[in-house]
C-alpha positions as CSV (number, residue, x, y, z in Angstrom):
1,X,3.6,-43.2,-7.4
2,X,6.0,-45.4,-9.4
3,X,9.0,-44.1,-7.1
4,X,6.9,-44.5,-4.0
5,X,6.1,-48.1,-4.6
6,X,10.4,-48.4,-5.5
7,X,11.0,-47.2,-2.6
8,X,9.1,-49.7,-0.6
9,X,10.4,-52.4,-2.5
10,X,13.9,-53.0,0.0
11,X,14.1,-56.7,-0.2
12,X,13.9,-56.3,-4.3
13,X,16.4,-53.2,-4.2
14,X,18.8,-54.9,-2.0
15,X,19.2,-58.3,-4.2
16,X,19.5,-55.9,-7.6
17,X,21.8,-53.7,-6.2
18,X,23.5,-55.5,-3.1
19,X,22.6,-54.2,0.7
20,X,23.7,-51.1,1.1
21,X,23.2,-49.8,-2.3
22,X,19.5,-51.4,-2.1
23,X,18.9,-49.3,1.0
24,X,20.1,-46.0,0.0
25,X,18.5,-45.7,-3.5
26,X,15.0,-46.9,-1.3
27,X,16.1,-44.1,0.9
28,X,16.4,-41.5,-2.0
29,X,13.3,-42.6,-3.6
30,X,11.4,-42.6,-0.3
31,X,12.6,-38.8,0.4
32,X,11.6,-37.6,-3.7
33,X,8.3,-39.7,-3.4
34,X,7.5,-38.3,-0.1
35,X,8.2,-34.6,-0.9
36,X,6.6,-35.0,-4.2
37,X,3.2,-36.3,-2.9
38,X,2.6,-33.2,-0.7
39,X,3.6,-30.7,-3.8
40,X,1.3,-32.3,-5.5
41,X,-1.6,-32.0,-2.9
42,X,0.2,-28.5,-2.4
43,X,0.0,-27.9,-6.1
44,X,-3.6,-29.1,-5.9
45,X,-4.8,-26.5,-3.2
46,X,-3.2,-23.5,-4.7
47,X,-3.6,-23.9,-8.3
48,X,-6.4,-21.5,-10.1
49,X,-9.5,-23.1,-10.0
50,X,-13.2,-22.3,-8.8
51,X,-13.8,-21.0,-6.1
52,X,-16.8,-22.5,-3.8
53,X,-18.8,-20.6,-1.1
54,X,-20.5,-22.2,2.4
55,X,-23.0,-20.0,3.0
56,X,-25.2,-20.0,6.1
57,X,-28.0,-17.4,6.5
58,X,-26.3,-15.4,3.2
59,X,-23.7,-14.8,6.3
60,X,-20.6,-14.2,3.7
61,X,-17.8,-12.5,5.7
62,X,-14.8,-12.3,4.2
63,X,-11.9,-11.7,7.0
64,X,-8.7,-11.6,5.3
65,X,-7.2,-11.6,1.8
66,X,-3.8,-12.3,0.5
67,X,-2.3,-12.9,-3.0
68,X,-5.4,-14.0,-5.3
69,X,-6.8,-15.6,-1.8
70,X,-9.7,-14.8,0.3
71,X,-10.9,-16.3,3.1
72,X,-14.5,-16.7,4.6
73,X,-14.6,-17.0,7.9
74,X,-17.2,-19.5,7.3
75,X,-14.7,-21.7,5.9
76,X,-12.5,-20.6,8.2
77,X,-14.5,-22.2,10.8
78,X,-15.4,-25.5,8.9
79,X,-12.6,-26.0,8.2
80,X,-9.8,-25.8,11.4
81,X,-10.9,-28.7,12.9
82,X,-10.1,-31.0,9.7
83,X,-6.3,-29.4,9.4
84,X,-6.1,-29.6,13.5
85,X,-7.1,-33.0,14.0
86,X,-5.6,-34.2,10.5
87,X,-2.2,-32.5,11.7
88,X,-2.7,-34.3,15.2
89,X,-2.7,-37.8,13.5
90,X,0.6,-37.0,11.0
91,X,2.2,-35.4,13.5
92,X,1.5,-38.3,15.9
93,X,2.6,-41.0,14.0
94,X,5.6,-39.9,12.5
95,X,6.6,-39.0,16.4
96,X,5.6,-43.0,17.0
97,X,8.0,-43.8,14.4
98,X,10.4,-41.8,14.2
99,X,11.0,-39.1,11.2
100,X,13.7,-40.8,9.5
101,X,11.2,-43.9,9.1
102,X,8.3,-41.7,7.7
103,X,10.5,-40.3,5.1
104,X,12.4,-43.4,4.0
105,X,9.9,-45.9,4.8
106,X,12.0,-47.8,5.9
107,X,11.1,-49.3,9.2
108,X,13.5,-51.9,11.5
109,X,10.5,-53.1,13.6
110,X,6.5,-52.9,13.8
111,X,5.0,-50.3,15.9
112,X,1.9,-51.4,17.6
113,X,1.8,-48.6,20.6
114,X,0.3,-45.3,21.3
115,X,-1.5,-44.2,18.4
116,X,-0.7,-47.3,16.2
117,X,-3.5,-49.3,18.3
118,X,-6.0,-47.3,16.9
119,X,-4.9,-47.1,13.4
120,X,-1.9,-48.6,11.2
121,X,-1.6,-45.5,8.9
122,X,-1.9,-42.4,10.9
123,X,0.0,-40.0,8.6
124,X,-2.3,-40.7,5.6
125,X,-5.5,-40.4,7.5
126,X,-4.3,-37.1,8.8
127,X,-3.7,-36.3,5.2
128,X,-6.8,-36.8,3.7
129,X,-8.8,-34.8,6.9
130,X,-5.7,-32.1,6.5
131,X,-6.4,-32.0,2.7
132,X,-10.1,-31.7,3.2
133,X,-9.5,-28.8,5.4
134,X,-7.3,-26.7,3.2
135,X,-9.7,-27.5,0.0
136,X,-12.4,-25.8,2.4
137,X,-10.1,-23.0,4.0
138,X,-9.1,-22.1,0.6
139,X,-12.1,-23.0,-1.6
140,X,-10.7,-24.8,-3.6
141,X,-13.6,-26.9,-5.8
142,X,-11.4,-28.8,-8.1
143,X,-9.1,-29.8,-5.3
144,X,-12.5,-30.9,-3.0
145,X,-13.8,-32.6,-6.3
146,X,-10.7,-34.7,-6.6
147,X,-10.7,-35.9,-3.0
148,X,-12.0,-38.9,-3.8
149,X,-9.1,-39.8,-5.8
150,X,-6.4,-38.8,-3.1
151,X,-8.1,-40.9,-0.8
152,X,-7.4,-43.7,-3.4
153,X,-4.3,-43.2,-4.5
154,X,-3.6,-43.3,0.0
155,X,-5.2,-46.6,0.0
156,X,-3.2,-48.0,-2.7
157,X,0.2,-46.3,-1.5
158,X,-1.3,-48.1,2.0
159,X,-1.5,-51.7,0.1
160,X,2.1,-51.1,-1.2
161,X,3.3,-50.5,2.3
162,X,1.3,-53.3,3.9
163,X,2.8,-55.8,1.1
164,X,5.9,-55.1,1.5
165,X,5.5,-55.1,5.0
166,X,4.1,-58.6,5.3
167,X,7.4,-59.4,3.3
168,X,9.5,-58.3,6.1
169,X,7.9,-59.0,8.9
170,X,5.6,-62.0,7.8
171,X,3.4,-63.3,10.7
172,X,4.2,-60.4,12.9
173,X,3.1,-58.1,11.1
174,X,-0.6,-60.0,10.1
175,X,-1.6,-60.5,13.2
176,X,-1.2,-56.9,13.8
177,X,-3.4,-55.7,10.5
178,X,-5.8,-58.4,12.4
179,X,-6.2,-56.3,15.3
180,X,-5.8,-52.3,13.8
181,X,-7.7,-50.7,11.1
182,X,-5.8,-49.6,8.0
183,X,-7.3,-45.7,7.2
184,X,-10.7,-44.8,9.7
185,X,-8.9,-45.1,13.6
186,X,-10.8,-46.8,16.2
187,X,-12.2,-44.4,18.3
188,X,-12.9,-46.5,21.5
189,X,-9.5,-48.1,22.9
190,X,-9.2,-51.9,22.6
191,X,-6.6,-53.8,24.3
192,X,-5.0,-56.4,22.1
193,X,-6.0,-59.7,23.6
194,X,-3.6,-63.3,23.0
């Protein structure tokens, strides 16, 4: 966390270390901070834990097994359209703004199209419903359980990013958080008005 808030910090890099030095050690620790979020939520799913069981009607149908894993097709079920839709939104907004942004975060203007109308941080959203999802395909109870917490340590990695964005962009950028939800997308579309 302490690297991923560094590497959002480019106006405080860049005076400590001069321009480009400031950018490219925000760029490093953007890249380590990024990767190291999802081993951790990786670390998370596949540890040894618990195991929990979705049962419906006693109906427990076990349809494929691989290292220490097994899979109910139960979960199976339940839990496809969290990864699918969660994949859609991360996959969606790090099209919207580019791949090199996403991993440096380290953007040169405010996206407000597509799916940045409905919601200003589609990547982490998808996250949490993709994390959600794999707890369940996996049954994982300790990484469910802690759920709660990766959805606040996204929130506060989302303040972060939305202070340091209001440093850059100012104005620009609070009008926009005016108009767009931060984590839970707008379903219905809403043009922006003024």
């Amino acid at each position: 966390m302490p690297l991923y808030f560094l590497s959002l910090e480019h106006i405080k890099l860049q005076s400590i270390f001069g321009k480009e030095k400031g950018i490219k050690i925000a760029q490093i620790f953007g890249l380590i901070s990024g990767w190291g979020f999802f081993l951790f939520l990786f670390g998370i799913w596949i540890s040894p834990q618990p195991k929990f069981n979705i049962s419906i009607l006693n109906y427990n149908m076990i349809i494929l097994t691989f290292f220490h894993y097994s899979l109910n097709i139960i979960h199976l079920i339940v839990s496809i359209p969290f990864i699918l839709i969660g994949a859609w939104f991360g996959i969606t907004g790090v099209k919207e703004i580019t791949l090199k942004v996403a991993e440096t975060h380290r953007p040169e203007k405010i996206i407000t199209t597509n799916i940045y109308t409905r919601i200003r941080h589609p990547q982490y959203f998808g996250a949490i419903l993709s994390h959600l999802g794999i707890s369940i395909l996996l049954s994982s109870l300790f990484s469910l359980i802690l759920t709660p917490i990766i959805i606040l340590l996204i929130y506060l990695m989302s303040w972060k990013e939305e202070k340091e964005l209001l440093k850059e962009f100012g104005i620009e950028y609070k009008d926009y958080k005016k108009k767009v939800p931060m984590l839970i997308p707008r379903l219905r579309r809403k043009i922006f008005e003024k």
